Amino acid sequence: MRPRPVRPTEQGGGAAVAGRSGSRLSSFLGRRDPGHLVIHRAVRVTAAASLGFFLCRYGLGDPNTAVYALFGTVALGALSEVTGTPGQRTRTYLAALVVGLVLVSLGTLLAVSTWAAAAGMLVIGFAVAYAGVGGPRVAGVATGLQLFYVLPCFPPYMPDMLDERLTGLAVGVLLLTVADRLVWPPPAPPQLIPRVAAAAGAAAAYAAALRASLDTGCPGSATGLAALRDVANRTAGDLRLSTLPPAARPTGAGRHDRSVARAALAVRVVVGQLDVVADRLAGQNSERTATGPAPEPAPDAAPDTAGLLAIDRDALEAVRAALLGTGAPPAADVVDRPLTTYVRREILGLAGATDPAPWACTELAVASVTEAVRALVLATRATVGA
């Protein structure tokens, strides 16, 4: 009996069903794996592991080398978390390869006895786990590094196979490094330094607007002051470590991570103190409108508040340029002399004024802004290695 011919409508219905199934699958993967990052990672690891294994097994004709090529790829590609910019990931893989060659050698040699292997596991396990204090990138490969010692330290004791094991490990890790750059490379996580630079630029614009308000004597006359305040607070809020993925947070014990974290904190303090200045100026303006002109500072004090804000603005712009690599680092004492002179004048003004409250709070808040800018300048110089 001849088969029943398929009608065109049935063919269209099958295509529609297949389309709906594909759409549901894509939606499911989109919910479970946004951006298909896990799928891309699985493809990279599978491609590198398979190529390394078959190349060593059938190209070199060495099963032991093939096993270690597969093991090295899986240990660093699937069981470790290597993140960062493409250059950072490549350096991490190469550094892990060097350490892995040492650990495989130790494991192979200490397999001479169970007690030697156990003692080595105690020391190396602690050392690798404690190395995580060096930062998130070191902590991400800690599991893979431990496995580089665990596998070869099991009996039997075969030091004559050390060359084959090291060759296989090098082949596997190098293939994984190439796959990381060529096969659906993962996107670089957001970095904190560009965010600090953006926040410093927003704070500079905010300080310039407050300086214009002081010059005109009317805070409401500064064009876009409220908008600049919102932008500065939003960019400062983006500096919270909770807004960054764990691997991008500067939590290492080194100078660079510590200085970046200090710079982020200093920018947030600068913006907070600028908000205090803006609130004080608005309060003085309201008081002036309701009760008449506010008392002026003592003539002998003559604080140059607007000039100090201008110095802060210039320092913040220099910080932004230095962090973005478009300018030289600001001088370490860029605000020291103006701040010292300003504070000395403030002390004299407070000593000679009968009622300093209407003006002293605003100008002391400006001094606090400059002190925070000074901390930011020093942290920026440490960040860029000045």
XYZ file of C-alpha atoms in Angstrom:
386
model
C 0.000 0.000 0.000
C 1.332 3.372 -1.004
C 1.988 5.922 1.760
C -0.532 8.690 2.142
C 0.775 11.930 0.607
C 1.416 14.765 3.036
C -0.799 17.743 2.442
C 0.702 21.254 2.297
C -1.302 22.279 5.331
C 0.190 19.400 7.298
C 3.668 20.454 6.230
C 2.974 24.000 7.410
C 1.579 22.691 10.674
C 4.769 20.693 11.298
C 6.892 23.750 10.666
C 4.730 25.771 13.036
C 5.065 23.139 15.739
C 8.842 23.065 15.254
C 8.936 26.863 15.409
C 6.953 26.919 18.645
C 9.203 24.249 20.145
C 12.291 26.226 19.179
C 10.781 29.384 20.628
C 9.996 27.649 23.927
C 13.512 26.209 24.070
C 15.056 29.608 23.376
C 12.862 31.205 26.038
C 13.794 28.515 28.554
C 17.512 28.937 27.856
C 17.169 32.711 28.034
C 15.665 32.464 31.513
C 18.139 29.884 32.781
C 21.226 31.193 30.993
C 20.986 34.914 30.131
C 23.236 35.692 27.206
C 23.947 31.937 26.755
C 27.164 32.374 28.729
C 27.089 28.866 30.192
C 26.420 27.281 26.790
C 29.312 29.194 25.254
C 31.576 28.135 28.093
C 30.554 24.495 27.683
C 31.341 24.676 23.961
C 34.771 26.197 24.627
C 35.715 23.589 27.220
C 34.386 20.703 25.143
C 36.202 21.851 22.020
C 39.526 22.338 23.834
C 39.241 19.083 25.814
C 38.274 16.988 22.797
C 40.941 18.466 20.557
C 43.624 18.062 23.222
C 42.635 14.477 24.004
C 42.487 13.243 20.398
C 45.616 15.166 19.427
C 47.638 13.555 22.211
C 46.014 10.118 21.962
C 46.162 9.611 18.214
C 48.609 12.312 17.110
C 51.284 11.640 19.726
C 50.095 8.105 20.433
C 50.335 8.576 24.221
C 47.277 7.795 26.392
C 48.850 9.259 29.529
C 49.489 12.599 27.829
C 45.931 12.577 26.490
C 44.485 12.044 29.969
C 46.376 15.019 31.398
C 45.440 17.226 28.454
C 41.799 16.436 29.133
C 42.256 16.865 32.873
C 43.978 20.246 32.582
C 41.227 21.624 30.359
C 38.423 20.453 32.628
C 40.156 21.586 35.836
C 40.652 25.178 34.646
C 37.774 25.450 32.187
C 34.874 23.746 33.965
C 35.855 23.504 37.646
C 37.450 26.970 37.937
C 36.129 30.477 37.411
C 38.425 32.600 35.248
C 37.021 36.076 34.650
C 38.227 39.530 33.705
C 39.237 41.245 30.506
C 40.646 39.068 27.683
C 44.201 40.010 28.649
C 43.558 39.273 32.319
C 42.057 35.875 31.509
C 45.022 34.945 29.321
C 47.488 35.938 32.038
C 45.489 33.960 34.582
C 45.550 30.812 32.428
C 49.281 31.104 31.780
C 50.070 31.754 35.444
C 47.887 28.782 36.440
C 49.772 26.649 33.905
C 53.130 27.510 35.480
C 51.819 26.743 38.968
C 50.126 23.604 37.662
C 53.379 22.259 36.225
C 54.977 22.636 39.652
C 52.041 20.981 41.439
C 51.915 18.034 39.020
C 55.640 17.522 39.519
C 55.274 17.593 43.297
C 52.322 15.226 43.207
C 54.176 12.781 40.985
C 57.284 12.779 43.182
C 55.447 12.648 46.522
C 53.422 9.638 45.404
C 56.386 7.547 46.523
C 54.512 6.942 49.779
C 51.070 7.562 51.170
C 52.438 9.570 54.104
C 54.454 11.849 51.814
C 51.426 12.418 49.584
C 49.203 13.159 52.600
C 51.718 15.614 54.066
C 52.009 17.319 50.698
C 48.218 17.561 50.482
C 48.119 19.235 53.892
C 50.697 21.868 52.956
C 49.696 22.476 49.347
C 45.981 22.396 50.097
C 46.371 25.099 52.725
C 48.708 27.198 50.548
C 46.419 27.111 47.503
C 43.293 27.836 49.549
C 44.966 30.702 51.413
C 46.224 32.194 48.145
C 42.641 33.329 47.557
C 43.395 36.420 49.650
C 45.308 37.651 46.610
C 42.061 38.543 44.893
C 39.043 37.019 43.168
C 41.008 35.885 40.108
C 43.357 33.815 42.283
C 40.461 32.415 44.270
C 38.676 31.461 41.048
C 41.374 28.980 40.013
C 42.035 27.569 43.494
C 39.960 24.436 42.857
C 41.760 23.643 39.625
C 45.169 24.189 41.213
C 44.373 21.781 44.032
C 43.312 19.146 41.517
C 46.630 19.528 39.716
C 48.268 18.066 42.821
C 45.570 15.570 43.789
C 45.479 13.546 40.558
C 49.200 12.744 40.166
C 49.871 12.158 43.861
C 47.772 8.974 43.945
C 49.698 5.711 43.707
C 51.237 4.099 41.782
C 54.532 5.926 41.943
C 55.532 6.579 38.310
C 58.124 9.365 38.085
C 59.127 8.131 34.621
C 55.792 9.482 33.296
C 56.366 13.011 34.590
C 57.359 14.360 31.165
C 54.208 12.965 29.574
C 52.020 14.431 32.304
C 53.567 17.881 32.009
C 53.268 17.802 28.226
C 49.598 16.857 28.387
C 48.838 19.547 30.964
C 50.560 22.207 28.855
C 48.690 21.143 25.711
C 45.317 21.189 27.450
C 45.746 24.574 29.148
C 47.174 26.243 26.036
C 44.282 24.963 23.912
C 41.849 26.271 26.529
C 43.582 29.665 26.425
C 43.232 29.825 22.643
C 39.591 28.735 22.802
C 38.894 31.426 25.392
C 40.011 34.087 22.887
C 38.477 32.615 19.720
C 35.371 30.556 20.560
C 32.571 32.809 21.813
C 34.856 34.727 24.201
C 33.019 35.765 27.370
C 32.293 39.475 27.798
C 34.548 41.436 30.097
C 32.868 42.199 33.447
C 32.299 45.841 34.397
C 35.393 47.466 35.848
C 35.453 49.790 38.838
C 38.121 52.229 37.594
C 36.014 53.626 34.694
C 33.131 54.032 37.126
C 35.366 55.956 39.541
C 36.469 58.180 36.661
C 32.861 58.839 35.650
C 31.903 59.655 39.234
C 34.872 62.025 39.558
C 33.804 63.813 36.380
C 30.225 64.132 37.628
C 31.488 65.442 40.974
C 33.632 68.016 39.139
C 30.599 69.318 37.257
C 28.628 69.372 40.514
C 31.386 71.365 42.258
C 31.500 73.824 39.340
C 27.758 74.403 39.641
C 28.041 75.026 43.383
C 30.874 77.471 42.741
C 28.615 79.347 40.315
C 25.940 79.416 43.007
C 28.373 80.954 45.479
C 29.490 83.537 42.926
C 25.934 84.626 42.171
C 24.782 84.361 45.777
C 21.648 82.467 44.703
C 21.734 78.656 44.573
C 18.682 78.512 42.366
C 20.444 80.429 39.597
C 22.910 77.642 38.819
C 21.671 76.037 35.615
C 20.902 72.386 36.022
C 22.173 72.141 39.607
C 19.498 69.603 40.559
C 20.239 67.519 37.456
C 23.984 67.579 38.145
C 23.321 66.529 41.723
C 21.242 63.563 40.545
C 23.937 62.483 38.082
C 26.674 62.743 40.720
C 24.685 60.719 43.242
C 23.775 58.090 40.665
C 27.361 57.595 39.515
C 28.533 57.524 43.133
C 25.931 54.865 43.893
C 27.346 52.736 41.059
C 30.596 52.495 43.038
C 29.100 50.177 45.650
C 30.809 46.804 45.462
C 27.415 45.099 45.540
C 26.768 46.455 42.020
C 29.779 44.539 40.641
C 30.162 40.798 40.061
C 32.389 39.163 42.692
C 35.281 38.682 40.292
C 35.379 42.411 39.441
C 35.479 43.646 43.038
C 38.822 45.049 44.243
C 39.077 42.792 47.271
C 42.702 41.715 46.925
C 45.397 42.540 49.429
C 47.646 44.190 46.840
C 48.304 47.907 46.456
C 46.234 48.265 43.284
C 43.023 46.743 44.648
C 43.311 48.610 47.930
C 43.896 51.960 46.205
C 40.978 51.442 43.809
C 38.668 50.656 46.723
C 39.902 53.753 48.587
C 39.375 55.919 45.495
C 35.800 54.659 45.110
C 35.077 55.427 48.758
C 36.667 58.890 48.495
C 34.497 59.823 45.503
C 31.383 58.832 47.394
C 32.490 60.988 50.333
C 33.157 63.923 47.987
C 29.662 63.701 46.515
C 28.116 63.385 49.976
C 29.936 66.498 51.201
C 28.915 68.406 48.071
C 25.324 67.515 48.923
C 25.874 69.029 52.381
C 27.179 72.232 50.768
C 24.197 72.360 48.406
C 21.755 71.869 51.283
C 23.447 74.589 53.329
C 23.309 77.012 50.416
C 19.643 76.225 49.860
C 18.962 76.738 53.568
C 20.728 80.095 53.548
C 18.774 81.139 50.494
C 15.481 80.207 52.195
C 16.501 82.084 55.341
C 17.472 85.120 53.285
C 14.118 85.062 51.524
C 12.139 84.761 54.768
C 14.021 87.057 57.154
C 16.196 89.248 54.972
C 19.900 89.027 54.163
C 21.886 86.542 56.207
C 24.839 87.815 58.267
C 28.056 88.048 56.288
C 31.312 86.507 57.506
C 33.773 88.615 59.449
C 35.842 90.869 57.143
C 39.116 89.667 58.633
C 38.376 86.034 57.765
C 37.524 86.641 54.061
C 37.186 82.936 53.184
C 37.605 82.227 49.479
C 35.002 79.474 49.418
C 34.257 79.705 45.709
C 37.969 79.585 44.911
C 38.413 76.447 47.001
C 35.566 74.772 45.134
C 37.272 75.727 41.869
C 40.446 73.982 43.074
C 38.377 70.926 43.973
C 36.814 70.933 40.508
C 40.224 71.072 38.813
C 41.553 68.262 41.017
C 38.524 66.093 40.243
C 38.990 66.659 36.510
C 42.657 65.685 36.858
C 41.631 62.515 38.708
C 39.202 61.604 35.939
C 41.831 62.136 33.237
C 44.454 60.121 35.121
C 42.120 57.153 35.660
C 41.092 57.147 32.000
C 44.711 57.390 30.883
C 44.245 60.721 29.096
C 46.213 62.887 31.520
C 49.010 62.912 34.046
C 48.296 62.001 37.677
C 47.424 65.016 39.840
C 50.158 66.312 42.116
C 50.101 64.869 45.617
C 49.889 68.343 47.192
C 47.484 69.865 44.683
C 45.010 70.859 47.430
C 47.238 70.898 50.507
C 48.313 74.547 50.470
C 44.871 75.991 49.560
C 43.194 73.776 52.165
C 45.652 74.771 54.904
C 45.232 78.480 54.136
C 41.471 78.166 53.996
C 41.189 76.319 57.309
C 43.481 78.857 58.991
C 41.237 81.680 57.798
C 38.180 79.807 59.001
C 39.674 79.443 62.486
C 40.409 83.180 62.603
C 36.907 83.969 61.406
C 35.294 81.742 63.994
C 37.406 83.325 66.728
C 36.386 86.853 65.795
C 32.749 86.359 64.799
C 29.909 86.971 67.200
C 27.416 84.753 65.366
C 29.273 82.456 62.948
C 26.521 79.843 62.528
C 24.892 81.270 59.362
C 28.084 81.009 57.297
C 30.545 78.784 59.130
C 28.701 75.490 58.524
C 28.707 75.984 54.761
C 32.365 76.859 54.583
C 33.446 74.071 56.894
C 31.484 71.701 54.658
C 33.516 73.000 51.717
C 36.682 72.267 53.689
C 35.396 68.706 54.182
C 34.897 68.401 50.426
C 38.502 69.430 49.847
C 39.767 66.969 52.459
C 37.908 64.164 50.675
C 39.327 65.345 47.332
C 42.801 65.134 48.864
C 42.202 61.490 49.842
C 40.924 60.810 46.319
C 44.034 62.346 44.759
C 46.352 60.183 46.857
C 44.335 57.023 46.090
C 44.361 57.863 42.374
C 48.128 58.280 42.362
C 48.493 54.864 43.990
C 46.044 53.350 41.495
C 47.980 54.529 38.429
C 51.337 53.751 40.034
C 52.549 57.329 40.400
